[in-house]
Tab-separated table of C-alpha atoms and ligand atoms in Angstrom:
chain	number	residue	atom	x	y	z
A	162	MET	CA	3.829	4.609	12.839
A	163	ASP	CA	5.860	1.747	14.273
A	164	ILE	CA	4.525	-0.726	11.796
A	165	TYR	CA	7.522	-2.849	10.989
A	166	GLY	CA	8.919	-3.361	14.482
A	167	ASN	CA	7.938	-6.972	15.030
A	168	SER	CA	7.537	-8.272	11.529
A	169	GLU	CA	9.747	-11.063	10.225
A	170	ILE	CA	10.472	-12.601	6.876
A	171	TRP	CA	11.652	-16.173	7.080
A	172	PHE	CA	14.540	-17.160	4.838
A	173	VAL	CA	13.958	-20.732	3.759
A	174	THR	CA	16.466	-22.807	1.816
A	175	GLY	CA	15.525	-25.939	-0.034
A	176	SER	CA	17.832	-28.902	-0.543
A	177	GLN	CA	17.737	-32.717	-0.272
A	178	HIS	CA	19.714	-35.531	1.392
A	179	LEU	CA	21.382	-36.754	-1.789
A	180	TYR	CA	24.534	-34.695	-1.404
A	181	GLY	CA	25.624	-35.793	2.072
A	182	GLU	CA	26.309	-33.930	5.307
A	183	GLU	CA	29.228	-31.872	4.067
A	184	VAL	CA	27.217	-30.201	1.298
A	185	LEU	CA	24.256	-29.612	3.607
A	186	ARG	CA	26.540	-27.989	6.164
A	187	LYS	CA	27.839	-25.643	3.473
A	188	VAL	CA	24.283	-24.912	2.262
A	189	LYS	CA	23.355	-23.905	5.800
A	190	GLU	CA	26.447	-21.743	6.167
A	191	ASP	CA	25.847	-19.921	2.887
A	192	SER	CA	22.155	-19.425	3.683
A	193	GLU	CA	23.086	-17.856	6.992
A	194	VAL	CA	25.413	-15.451	5.231
A	195	ILE	CA	22.708	-14.366	2.775
A	196	THR	CA	20.109	-14.101	5.548
A	197	GLY	CA	22.468	-11.910	7.560
A	198	TYR	CA	23.112	-9.690	4.565
A	199	LEU	CA	19.401	-9.199	3.891
A	200	ASP	CA	18.667	-8.666	7.565
A	201	GLU	CA	21.221	-5.894	7.718
A	202	ALA	CA	20.172	-4.248	4.461
A	203	ARG	CA	18.885	-0.830	5.467
A	204	GLU	CA	16.267	-0.854	2.691
A	205	ILE	CA	14.493	-3.943	4.026
A	206	PRO	CA	12.407	-2.627	6.928
A	207	VAL	CA	11.686	-5.984	8.614
A	208	LYS	CA	13.798	-8.677	10.246
A	209	VAL	CA	15.007	-11.465	7.974
A	210	VAL	CA	15.235	-14.683	9.977
A	211	PHE	CA	17.213	-17.787	9.047
A	212	LYS	CA	15.282	-21.074	9.116
A	213	PRO	CA	16.797	-24.566	9.011
A	214	VAL	CA	17.591	-25.968	5.557
A	215	LEU	CA	14.688	-28.113	4.355
A	216	THR	CA	15.402	-31.548	2.950
A	217	SER	CA	12.114	-33.437	3.250
A	218	ALA	CA	8.417	-33.047	2.527
A	219	ASP	CA	7.555	-33.280	6.226
A	220	ALA	CA	9.987	-30.542	7.154
A	221	ILE	CA	8.631	-28.287	4.395
A	222	THR	CA	5.011	-28.854	5.395
A	223	GLY	CA	5.912	-28.271	9.036
A	224	LEU	CA	7.676	-25.007	8.238
A	225	CYS	CA	4.735	-23.734	6.172
A	226	SER	CA	2.370	-24.602	8.989
A	227	GLN	CA	4.570	-22.722	11.490
A	228	ALA	CA	4.673	-19.706	9.172
A	229	ASN	CA	0.889	-19.721	8.883
A	230	ASN	CA	0.503	-19.713	12.647
A	231	GLU	CA	3.157	-17.159	13.519
A	232	ASP	CA	1.717	-13.610	13.444
A	233	LYS	CA	5.153	-12.050	13.238
A	234	CYS	CA	5.939	-13.942	10.029
A	235	ILE	CA	4.713	-11.809	7.141
A	236	GLY	CA	6.168	-13.912	4.364
A	237	LEU	CA	8.764	-16.403	3.177
A	238	ILE	CA	11.799	-15.947	0.986
A	239	THR	CA	12.722	-19.253	-0.596
A	240	TRP	CA	16.059	-20.101	-2.123
A	241	MET	CA	17.260	-23.272	-3.815
A	242	HIS	CA	21.028	-23.460	-3.254
A	243	THR	CA	20.995	-26.995	-4.594
A	244	PHE	CA	18.386	-28.991	-6.405
A	245	SER	CA	15.341	-29.620	-4.188
A	246	PRO	CA	12.865	-31.939	-5.917
A	247	ALA	CA	9.641	-29.970	-6.018
A	248	LYS	CA	7.245	-32.835	-5.264
A	249	MET	CA	8.476	-32.354	-1.690
A	250	TRP	CA	7.166	-28.800	-1.772
A	251	ILE	CA	3.658	-29.387	-3.089
A	252	ASN	CA	1.818	-30.102	0.167
A	253	GLY	CA	3.573	-27.352	2.054
A	254	LEU	CA	3.000	-24.728	-0.618
A	255	LYS	CA	-0.651	-25.765	-0.950
A	256	SER	CA	-1.201	-24.994	2.710
A	257	LEU	CA	0.817	-21.774	2.866
A	258	THR	CA	-1.221	-18.644	3.626
A	259	LYS	CA	1.692	-16.202	3.733
A	260	PRO	CA	3.155	-14.438	0.693
A	261	ILE	CA	6.183	-15.974	-0.904
A	262	LEU	CA	9.184	-14.508	-2.690
A	263	HIS	CA	11.327	-16.897	-4.665
A	264	PHE	CA	14.839	-15.484	-4.588
A	265	HIS	CA	16.482	-16.948	-7.654
A	266	THR	CA	20.021	-16.204	-6.622
A	267	GLN	CA	23.245	-18.154	-6.259
A	268	PHE	CA	25.925	-17.862	-3.600
A	269	ASN	CA	28.879	-17.195	-5.889
A	270	ARG	CA	28.602	-14.194	-8.132
A	271	ASP	CA	31.178	-15.314	-10.707
A	272	ILE	CA	32.047	-18.718	-12.059
A	273	PRO	CA	35.505	-19.621	-10.620
A	274	TRP	CA	36.863	-20.578	-14.006
A	275	LYS	CA	40.135	-22.029	-12.839
A	276	ASP	CA	38.851	-23.982	-9.855
A	277	ILE	CA	35.425	-25.113	-10.922
A	278	ASP	CA	35.010	-28.878	-10.466
A	279	MET	CA	32.249	-31.410	-9.829
A	280	ASP	CA	32.110	-30.638	-6.096
A	281	PHE	CA	31.408	-27.043	-6.980
A	282	MET	CA	28.704	-28.149	-9.411
A	283	ASN	CA	27.042	-30.339	-6.767
A	284	LEU	CA	26.822	-27.448	-4.339
A	285	ASN	CA	25.926	-24.514	-6.565
A	286	GLN	CA	22.835	-25.622	-8.432
A	287	SER	CA	20.543	-22.584	-8.207
A	288	ALA	CA	20.348	-22.187	-11.974
A	289	HIS	CA	18.500	-25.486	-12.332
A	290	GLY	CA	17.255	-25.951	-8.734
A	291	GLY	CA	15.414	-22.634	-8.916
A	292	ARG	CA	13.682	-23.706	-12.112
A	293	GLU	CA	12.416	-26.929	-10.539
A	294	PHE	CA	11.001	-24.921	-7.637
A	295	GLY	CA	9.529	-22.424	-10.100
A	296	PHE	CA	7.692	-25.222	-11.882
A	297	ALA	CA	5.999	-26.269	-8.642
A	298	GLY	CA	4.800	-22.688	-8.114
A	299	SER	CA	3.442	-22.448	-11.638
A	300	ARG	CA	1.880	-25.910	-11.494
A	301	LEU	CA	0.053	-24.851	-8.298
A	302	ARG	CA	-0.899	-21.469	-9.822
A	303	LEU	CA	0.799	-19.992	-6.797
A	304	GLU	CA	0.933	-16.218	-6.682
A	305	ARG	CA	4.511	-15.350	-5.843
A	306	LYS	CA	7.236	-12.836	-6.531
A	307	VAL	CA	10.368	-13.980	-8.331
A	308	VAL	CA	13.530	-11.942	-7.871
A	309	THR	CA	16.524	-12.955	-9.975
A	310	GLY	CA	20.111	-11.860	-9.497
A	311	HIS	CA	23.053	-11.990	-7.131
A	312	TRP	CA	22.066	-11.463	-3.497
A	313	LYS	CA	24.276	-8.409	-3.115
A	314	ASP	CA	22.825	-6.779	-6.207
A	315	LYS	CA	21.224	-3.431	-5.318
A	316	GLN	CA	18.249	-3.994	-7.561
A	317	CYS	CA	17.523	-7.375	-5.942
A	318	ILE	CA	17.669	-5.795	-2.487
A	319	GLU	CA	15.309	-3.068	-3.650
A	320	GLU	CA	12.851	-5.591	-5.085
A	321	ILE	CA	12.904	-7.572	-1.839
A	322	ALA	CA	12.435	-4.361	0.168
A	323	ILE	CA	9.405	-3.370	-1.900
A	324	TRP	CA	7.897	-6.830	-1.620
A	325	SER	CA	8.453	-6.892	2.144
A	326	ARG	CA	6.645	-3.568	2.519
A	327	ALA	CA	3.742	-4.960	0.507
A	328	ALA	CA	3.754	-8.079	2.706
A	329	VAL	CA	3.501	-5.935	5.841
A	330	ALA	CA	0.596	-4.045	4.254
A	331	LEU	CA	-1.062	-7.393	3.498
A	332	ALA	CA	-0.634	-8.492	7.126
A	333	ASP	CA	-2.102	-5.143	8.178
A	334	THR	CA	-5.253	-5.734	6.066
A	335	LYS	CA	-5.918	-8.884	8.075
A	336	LYS	CA	-6.515	-6.843	11.194
A	337	LEU	CA	-7.729	-3.669	9.499
A	338	ARG	CA	-11.036	-2.335	10.799
A	339	ILE	CA	-12.621	0.628	9.071
A	340	ALA	CA	-15.094	2.910	10.871
A	341	ARG	CA	-17.701	4.289	8.522
A	342	PHE	CA	-19.712	7.227	9.803
A	343	GLY	CA	-22.957	7.388	7.867
A	344	ASP	CA	-23.520	5.620	4.583
A	345	ASN	CA	-22.672	6.362	1.013
A	346	MET	CA	-23.132	9.932	-0.183
A	347	ARG	CA	-26.277	10.457	-2.221
A	348	ASP	CA	-26.412	8.218	-5.305
A	349	VAL	CA	-22.687	7.988	-6.023
A	350	ALA	CA	-21.948	4.588	-7.589
A	351	VAL	CA	-18.179	4.159	-7.654
A	352	THR	CA	-17.782	4.609	-3.895
A	353	GLU	CA	-20.192	1.692	-3.361
A	354	GLY	CA	-19.316	-1.969	-3.374
A	355	ASP	CA	-19.790	-5.332	-1.768
A	356	LYS	CA	-18.274	-5.208	1.702
A	357	VAL	CA	-18.548	-8.957	2.144
A	358	SER	CA	-16.655	-9.585	-1.099
A	359	ALA	CA	-14.103	-7.005	-0.003
A	360	GLN	CA	-13.508	-8.877	3.233
A	361	VAL	CA	-13.237	-12.206	1.410
A	362	GLN	CA	-10.780	-10.805	-1.143
A	363	MET	CA	-9.007	-7.999	0.693
A	364	ASN	CA	-9.339	-9.064	4.351
A	365	TYR	CA	-10.433	-5.808	6.006
A	366	SER	CA	-13.809	-5.273	7.656
A	367	VAL	CA	-16.041	-2.204	7.449
A	368	HIS	CA	-18.110	-1.181	10.476
A	369	GLY	CA	-20.976	1.269	10.149
A	370	TYR	CA	-21.791	3.933	12.762
A	371	GLY	CA	-24.308	6.732	13.000
A	372	VAL	CA	-22.611	10.113	13.088
A	373	GLY	CA	-24.295	10.539	16.479
A	374	ASP	CA	-21.824	8.024	17.923
A	375	LEU	CA	-19.029	10.385	16.927
A	376	VAL	CA	-20.917	13.450	18.176
A	377	LYS	CA	-21.289	11.773	21.578
A	378	GLU	CA	-17.536	11.162	21.711
A	379	CYS	CA	-16.873	14.799	20.753
A	380	ASN	CA	-19.134	16.098	23.519
A	381	ASP	CA	-16.997	14.447	26.182
A	382	ILE	CA	-13.873	16.537	25.582
A	383	SER	CA	-12.520	18.899	28.246
A	384	ASP	CA	-11.783	22.555	27.486
A	385	LYS	CA	-8.235	21.975	28.667
A	386	ASP	CA	-7.625	19.272	26.053
A	387	ILE	CA	-9.010	21.545	23.363
A	388	GLU	CA	-6.795	24.406	24.513
A	389	ASN	CA	-3.697	22.189	24.437
A	390	LEU	CA	-4.428	20.953	20.953
A	391	ILE	CA	-4.973	24.482	19.655
A	392	SER	CA	-1.650	25.538	21.072
A	393	GLU	CA	-0.090	22.587	19.201
A	394	TYR	CA	-1.723	23.882	16.000
A	395	GLY	CA	-0.215	27.299	16.690
A	396	ASP	CA	3.267	25.760	16.978
A	397	LEU	CA	3.067	23.370	14.039
A	398	TYR	CA	1.481	25.442	11.295
A	399	ARG	CA	1.759	28.829	9.717
A	400	VAL	CA	-1.064	30.897	11.168
A	401	GLU	CA	-1.224	34.228	9.358
A	402	ASP	CA	-4.314	35.398	11.219
A	403	ARG	CA	-3.492	34.635	14.879
A	404	ASN	CA	-7.096	35.572	15.811
A	405	ILE	CA	-8.298	32.248	14.463
A	406	LEU	CA	-6.525	30.525	17.367
A	407	LYS	CA	-9.258	32.004	19.563
A	408	SER	CA	-12.098	31.242	17.182
A	409	ASP	CA	-14.987	29.005	18.221
A	410	PHE	CA	-14.782	27.375	14.813
A	411	LEU	CA	-11.228	26.208	15.561
A	412	LYS	CA	-12.328	24.966	18.993
A	413	ASP	CA	-14.969	22.875	17.269
A	414	ALA	CA	-12.380	21.545	14.828
A	415	ALA	CA	-10.089	20.575	17.726
A	416	ARG	CA	-13.002	18.977	19.561
A	417	ILE	CA	-13.827	16.888	16.496
A	418	GLU	CA	-10.189	15.818	16.154
A	419	ILE	CA	-9.928	14.618	19.746
A	420	GLY	CA	-13.312	12.898	19.603
A	421	LEU	CA	-12.517	11.184	16.322
A	422	ARG	CA	-9.095	10.032	17.496
A	423	ASN	CA	-10.563	8.664	20.743
A	424	PHE	CA	-13.266	6.848	18.816
A	425	LEU	CA	-10.792	5.275	16.392
A	426	GLU	CA	-8.326	4.282	19.121
A	427	ARG	CA	-11.006	2.755	21.307
A	428	GLY	CA	-12.392	0.681	18.447
A	429	GLY	CA	-9.010	-0.356	17.056
A	430	PHE	CA	-9.771	1.349	13.737
A	431	LYS	CA	-6.930	2.293	11.406
A	432	ALA	CA	-9.099	3.788	8.686
A	433	PHE	CA	-12.398	5.649	8.472
A	434	THR	CA	-14.840	7.437	6.231
A	435	THR	CA	-17.096	10.429	6.694
A	436	THR	CA	-19.878	11.741	4.510
A	437	PHE	CA	-20.617	15.329	3.802
A	438	GLU	CA	-24.299	14.448	3.509
A	439	ASP	CA	-24.610	13.222	7.081
A	440	LEU	CA	-23.161	15.591	9.652
A	441	HIS	CA	-26.119	15.754	12.069
A	442	GLY	CA	-24.899	17.198	15.325
A	443	LEU	CA	-21.391	17.955	14.053
A	444	PRO	CA	-20.909	21.706	13.769
A	445	GLN	CA	-18.573	21.462	10.754
A	446	LEU	CA	-17.248	18.977	8.221
A	447	PRO	CA	-14.198	17.266	9.756
A	448	GLY	CA	-11.354	18.744	7.689
A	449	LEU	CA	-8.371	19.515	9.864
A	450	ALA	CA	-9.023	16.388	11.962
A	451	VAL	CA	-9.041	14.177	8.879
A	452	GLN	CA	-5.869	15.782	7.523
A	453	ARG	CA	-3.997	15.307	10.767
A	454	LEU	CA	-5.190	11.731	11.307
A	455	MET	CA	-4.150	10.806	7.778
A	456	ALA	CA	-0.722	12.261	8.499
A	457	GLU	CA	-0.499	9.868	11.469
A	458	GLY	CA	-1.135	6.876	9.204
A	459	TYR	CA	-4.900	6.467	9.214
A	460	GLY	CA	-6.645	5.589	5.971
A	461	PHE	CA	-9.428	7.921	4.912
A	462	GLY	CA	-12.123	8.099	2.256
A	463	ALA	CA	-14.606	10.937	1.891
A	464	GLU	CA	-18.294	10.423	1.066
A	465	GLY	CA	-18.400	6.954	2.553
A	466	ASP	CA	-15.627	5.681	0.278
A	467	TRP	CA	-14.395	2.732	2.340
A	468	LYS	CA	-12.450	1.117	-0.529
A	469	THR	CA	-10.280	4.186	-0.944
A	470	SER	CA	-9.930	4.525	2.817
A	471	ALA	CA	-8.602	0.960	3.051
A	472	LEU	CA	-6.305	1.477	0.064
A	473	ILE	CA	-4.818	4.608	1.609
A	474	ARG	CA	-4.186	2.819	4.881
A	475	SER	CA	-2.314	0.078	2.991
A	476	MET	CA	-0.378	2.643	0.965
A	477	LYS	CA	0.586	4.427	4.171
A	478	VAL	CA	1.834	1.171	5.665
A	479	MET	CA	3.952	0.469	2.583
A	480	ALA	CA	5.286	4.039	2.538
A	481	SER	CA	6.097	4.222	6.235
A	482	GLY	CA	9.571	5.694	6.684
A	483	LEU	CA	10.068	6.490	2.980
A	484	ASP	CA	10.514	9.996	1.611
A	485	GLY	CA	7.316	11.554	0.283
A	486	GLY	CA	3.719	11.275	1.401
A	487	THR	CA	0.401	9.593	0.709
A	488	SER	CA	-3.072	11.101	0.671
A	489	PHE	CA	-6.694	10.704	-0.189
A	490	MET	CA	-7.111	12.530	-3.493
A	491	GLU	CA	-9.686	13.546	-6.060
A	492	ASP	CA	-9.333	14.585	-9.681
A	493	TYR	CA	-10.842	17.996	-9.199
A	494	THR	CA	-10.487	20.033	-12.361
A	495	TYR	CA	-8.402	20.104	-15.559
A	496	HIS	CA	-6.051	22.584	-17.132
A	497	LEU	CA	-6.463	21.973	-20.870
A	498	GLU	CA	-4.090	24.536	-22.302
A	499	PRO	CA	-2.483	22.960	-25.407
A	500	GLY	CA	0.857	21.384	-24.527
A	501	LYS	CA	0.394	21.966	-20.808
A	502	ASN	CA	-2.487	19.683	-19.933
A	503	ALA	CA	-2.633	18.940	-16.211
A	504	VAL	CA	-4.968	17.808	-13.450
A	505	LEU	CA	-5.613	19.832	-10.344
A	506	GLY	CA	-6.059	17.356	-7.524
A	507	ALA	CA	-7.689	18.412	-4.282
A	508	HIS	CA	-10.740	17.779	-2.158
A	509	MET	CA	-13.000	20.057	-0.211
A	510	LEU	CA	-10.584	19.808	2.717
A	511	GLU	CA	-9.301	16.312	3.293
A	512	ILE	CA	-5.805	16.155	1.805
A	513	CYS	CA	-2.940	14.754	3.877
A	514	PRO	CA	-0.127	17.202	4.706
A	515	SER	CA	2.431	14.389	4.267
A	516	ILE	CA	2.472	15.217	0.527
A	517	GLY	CA	3.053	18.926	1.150
A	518	GLY	CA	6.150	20.608	-0.144
A	519	GLU	CA	5.826	23.445	2.349
A	520	LYS	CA	4.743	24.102	5.937
A	521	PRO	CA	0.926	24.065	5.856
A	522	LYS	CA	-1.095	27.159	6.621
A	523	LEU	CA	-3.942	26.847	9.099
A	524	GLU	CA	-7.014	28.673	7.846
A	525	ILE	CA	-10.750	28.889	8.340
A	526	HIS	CA	-13.064	29.637	5.432
A	527	PRO	CA	-16.668	29.040	4.439
A	528	LEU	CA	-17.317	25.919	2.374
A	529	SER	CA	-20.101	27.508	0.285
A	530	ILE	CA	-22.130	24.275	0.340
A	531	GLY	CA	-23.642	22.284	3.193
A	532	GLY	CA	-24.890	25.071	5.474
A	533	LYS	CA	-22.508	24.199	8.348
A	534	GLU	CA	-20.041	26.471	10.135
A	535	ASP	CA	-16.775	27.421	8.416
A	536	PRO	CA	-14.372	24.484	8.730
A	537	ALA	CA	-10.695	24.704	9.678
A	538	ARG	CA	-8.219	23.219	7.230
A	539	LEU	CA	-4.548	23.002	6.363
A	540	VAL	CA	-3.682	24.738	3.107
A	541	PHE	CA	-0.560	23.785	1.154
A	542	LYS	CA	0.682	22.644	-2.222
A	543	ALA	CA	2.557	19.458	-3.032
A	544	GLY	CA	6.099	20.005	-4.267
A	545	PRO	CA	7.259	18.858	-7.723
A	546	GLY	CA	8.351	15.245	-8.246
A	547	ASN	CA	7.045	11.834	-9.195
A	548	GLY	CA	3.832	10.373	-7.849
A	549	ILE	CA	1.187	7.769	-8.525
A	550	ASN	CA	-2.592	7.583	-8.408
A	551	ALA	CA	-4.240	4.292	-7.464
A	552	SER	CA	-7.912	3.416	-7.421
A	553	ILE	CA	-9.771	0.244	-6.472
A	554	ILE	CA	-13.232	-0.303	-7.918
A	555	ASP	CA	-15.790	-3.079	-7.467
A	556	LEU	CA	-16.773	-4.593	-10.821
A	557	GLY	CA	-19.345	-6.956	-9.325
A	558	ASN	CA	-17.313	-10.137	-9.795
A	559	ARG	CA	-13.928	-8.735	-8.801
A	560	PHE	CA	-11.962	-5.745	-7.594
A	561	ARG	CA	-9.833	-3.851	-10.085
A	562	MET	CA	-6.893	-1.691	-9.138
A	563	LEU	CA	-5.925	1.034	-11.600
A	564	LEU	CA	-2.477	2.596	-11.472
A	565	ASN	CA	-1.339	5.768	-13.167
A	566	PRO	CA	2.058	7.383	-12.564
A	567	VAL	CA	2.041	11.177	-12.592
A	568	ARG	CA	4.551	14.000	-12.560
A	569	VAL	CA	3.741	16.628	-9.970
A	570	ILE	CA	4.436	20.103	-11.337
A	571	GLU	CA	4.552	23.584	-9.865
A	572	CYS	CA	1.045	24.830	-9.125
A	573	PRO	CA	0.357	28.544	-9.704
A	574	ASP	CA	-1.077	30.527	-6.787
A	575	MET	CA	-4.814	30.276	-6.348
A	576	PRO	CA	-5.566	33.025	-3.819
A	577	LYS	CA	-9.302	32.406	-3.897
A	578	LEU	CA	-9.128	28.592	-3.439
A	579	PRO	CA	-7.915	27.974	0.126
A	580	VAL	CA	-7.541	24.167	-0.006
A	581	ALA	CA	-4.598	21.775	-0.156
A	582	SER	CA	-3.869	20.901	-3.759
A	583	VAL	CA	-1.582	19.147	-6.223
A	584	LEU	CA	-1.064	19.818	-9.920
A	585	TRP	CA	0.089	16.849	-11.968
A	586	GLU	CA	0.648	15.584	-15.486
A	587	PRO	CA	-0.483	11.972	-15.796
A	588	ALA	CA	1.539	9.475	-17.838
A	589	PRO	CA	1.662	9.299	-20.783
A	590	ASP	CA	-0.457	12.470	-21.134
A	591	LEU	CA	-3.767	13.686	-19.769
A	592	LYS	CA	-5.733	12.821	-22.887
A	593	THR	CA	-4.597	9.196	-23.050
A	594	ALA	CA	-4.519	8.638	-19.290
A	595	ALA	CA	-7.993	10.033	-18.623
A	596	THR	CA	-9.437	8.137	-21.600
A	597	ALA	CA	-7.943	4.845	-20.402
A	598	TRP	CA	-8.924	5.524	-16.778
A	599	ILE	CA	-12.523	6.144	-17.827
A	600	ILE	CA	-12.657	3.098	-20.112
A	601	ALA	CA	-11.463	0.993	-17.164
A	602	GLY	CA	-14.000	2.591	-14.801
A	603	GLY	CA	-11.498	4.173	-12.385
A	604	ALA	CA	-12.893	6.318	-9.586
A	605	HIS	CA	-12.581	10.087	-9.128
A	606	HIS	CA	-11.184	9.291	-5.675
A	607	THR	CA	-7.687	7.867	-5.502
A	608	GLY	CA	-4.842	7.040	-3.208
A	609	PHE	CA	-2.135	9.475	-4.254
A	610	SER	CA	1.460	8.934	-3.231
A	611	THR	CA	4.805	10.569	-3.806
A	612	ALA	CA	6.506	7.863	-1.715
A	613	LEU	CA	5.440	4.819	-3.734
A	614	ASP	CA	5.573	3.751	-7.338
A	615	LYS	CA	3.687	1.054	-9.172
A	616	ARG	CA	6.035	-1.735	-8.073
A	617	TYR	CA	4.739	-1.530	-4.500
A	618	LEU	CA	1.123	-1.576	-5.613
A	619	HIS	CA	1.740	-4.433	-8.031
A	620	ASP	CA	3.225	-6.573	-5.270
A	621	PHE	CA	0.404	-5.640	-2.919
A	622	GLY	CA	-2.364	-6.191	-5.504
A	623	SER	CA	-0.846	-9.527	-6.516
A	624	MET	CA	-0.827	-10.692	-2.903
A	625	LEU	CA	-4.527	-9.800	-2.671
A	626	GLY	CA	-5.227	-11.561	-5.977
A	627	ILE	CA	-7.094	-8.605	-7.452
A	628	GLU	CA	-6.958	-7.347	-11.027
A	629	ILE	CA	-4.279	-4.733	-11.704
A	630	VAL	CA	-4.263	-2.483	-14.748
A	631	ASP	CA	-1.469	-0.067	-15.602
A	632	ILE	CA	-1.979	3.186	-17.387
A	633	ASP	CA	1.570	4.165	-18.167
A	634	ARG	CA	3.934	5.497	-20.811
A	635	ASP	CA	3.702	2.475	-23.086
A	636	ILE	CA	-0.092	2.166	-23.120
A	637	ILE	CA	-1.802	1.512	-26.433
A	638	LEU	CA	-5.512	2.137	-26.010
A	639	GLU	CA	-6.765	-0.596	-28.324
A	640	GLU	CA	-4.564	-3.181	-26.620
A	641	PHE	CA	-5.650	-1.837	-23.250
A	642	LYS	CA	-9.295	-2.435	-24.185
A	643	ASN	CA	-8.442	-5.979	-25.219
A	644	GLN	CA	-6.616	-6.527	-21.934
A	645	LEU	CA	-9.772	-5.517	-20.053
A	646	ARG	CA	-11.854	-7.918	-22.158
A	647	TRP	CA	-9.458	-10.813	-21.507
A	648	ASN	CA	-9.330	-9.988	-17.845
A	649	ASP	CA	-13.140	-10.128	-17.744
A	650	LEU	CA	-12.971	-13.658	-19.057
A	651	PHE	CA	-10.089	-14.705	-16.808
A	652	PHE	CA	-11.678	-13.459	-13.603
A	653	HIS	CA	-15.051	-14.888	-14.592
A	654	LEU	CA	-13.512	-18.324	-15.013
A	655	LYS	CA	-11.277	-17.970	-11.977
A	656	GLY	CA	-14.228	-16.922	-9.819
A	657	GLY	CA	-16.112	-20.147	-10.546
A	658	MET	CA	-18.733	-20.667	-7.856
A	659	ALA	CA	-17.132	-18.226	-5.398
M	814	MN	MN1	-15.101	13.372	-3.229
């Protein structure tokens, strides 16, 4: 996925005319140094571009307008080297549609005790200039990220890197189209939601298709293309039974993969859903195809779950190039042995191999429900490490994102369950985490990632303006319930007539 290639963050420095040309020249020089440092920081995956120092309301409004209209610009980093009276910023910030990170830093790391004089004080005013700018943001109820610390500080760079990944994911939502084959599965509630509200709040659009449209695409595939893809499977995966490479079931799986990929590419879709209930004309449930497309960066939700599909696409954008993987996931079954409580996460087939700790095995087995032919799938287990589960639900008046960090642990062999799977211990423990998750209405489907942690999803959720609730080590259930009650009130008031 070459997602970050063209994206830019604009580094914007605020000042004013009061100090004279000499100070402004120095402000510009220092800003260029910081911009260059951020641009070269390996952790920040996008370009950081210096913009002229802003000293007037017109210049600020003009810059914000340019940022709004420039596709490549995915956000602004603002810095107040000197004092920059914030009334100048109000009109610009009111019009800004791009995310903003207020970098509360100062050029010098240490106070030069021996040399410090009034000239130094006139130039290096971040400590109070940043607060004035902060007031304007708070007065405008502006959603923004504040990062405090010296600009060479590793933690600051990491926070900016995380925010910039979230900003790219936000930009991606604005052009994200989701193909939805069939409707919702049976009477499942949590996978439903208001697609118009989702577009208003979360930008992406969901487009419905009959599964026949996909079948038609699959029927147009040449035998040669199918043969080539199967030989790729043979090279990429462990195939214990080489006979399956000649099986008609695998040919059908390859045909579905090519058809699905063609359909998605032609329509400009970066995410999709299928439903097990509606496979008319498809010989098998798309399993292998879904796994491989997810590994390429497509979002996916089973059973018509477009919210999870969109979330996974955004998580994949944020995680692009990081160690670890991201997948569609489902809480499948529990291990409730005292002291060793854990969740087995899996799905019928559709788990992304990017989270695998081993080379996947290619296998074909019956599904035991659905009455279709035996589907091909990749079988593997996720390796131990840290991960996170995220879920977005529609509460009628708002979208809520739930976050729960987990520790992936070694999964015993399950010779009779040939699906991709993950075994994890949720934080703080299964009992508390599952109780809180259920109280907050979290879905059984999640976006699961071993590449991201909650900081990425917080930045992303904040940019979308949705509710975020953490289920983590320090959770106290009674306080958590109160938080949900207060949030109900806040979002009700905030929603107003919308
Ligand atoms: Mn499911």
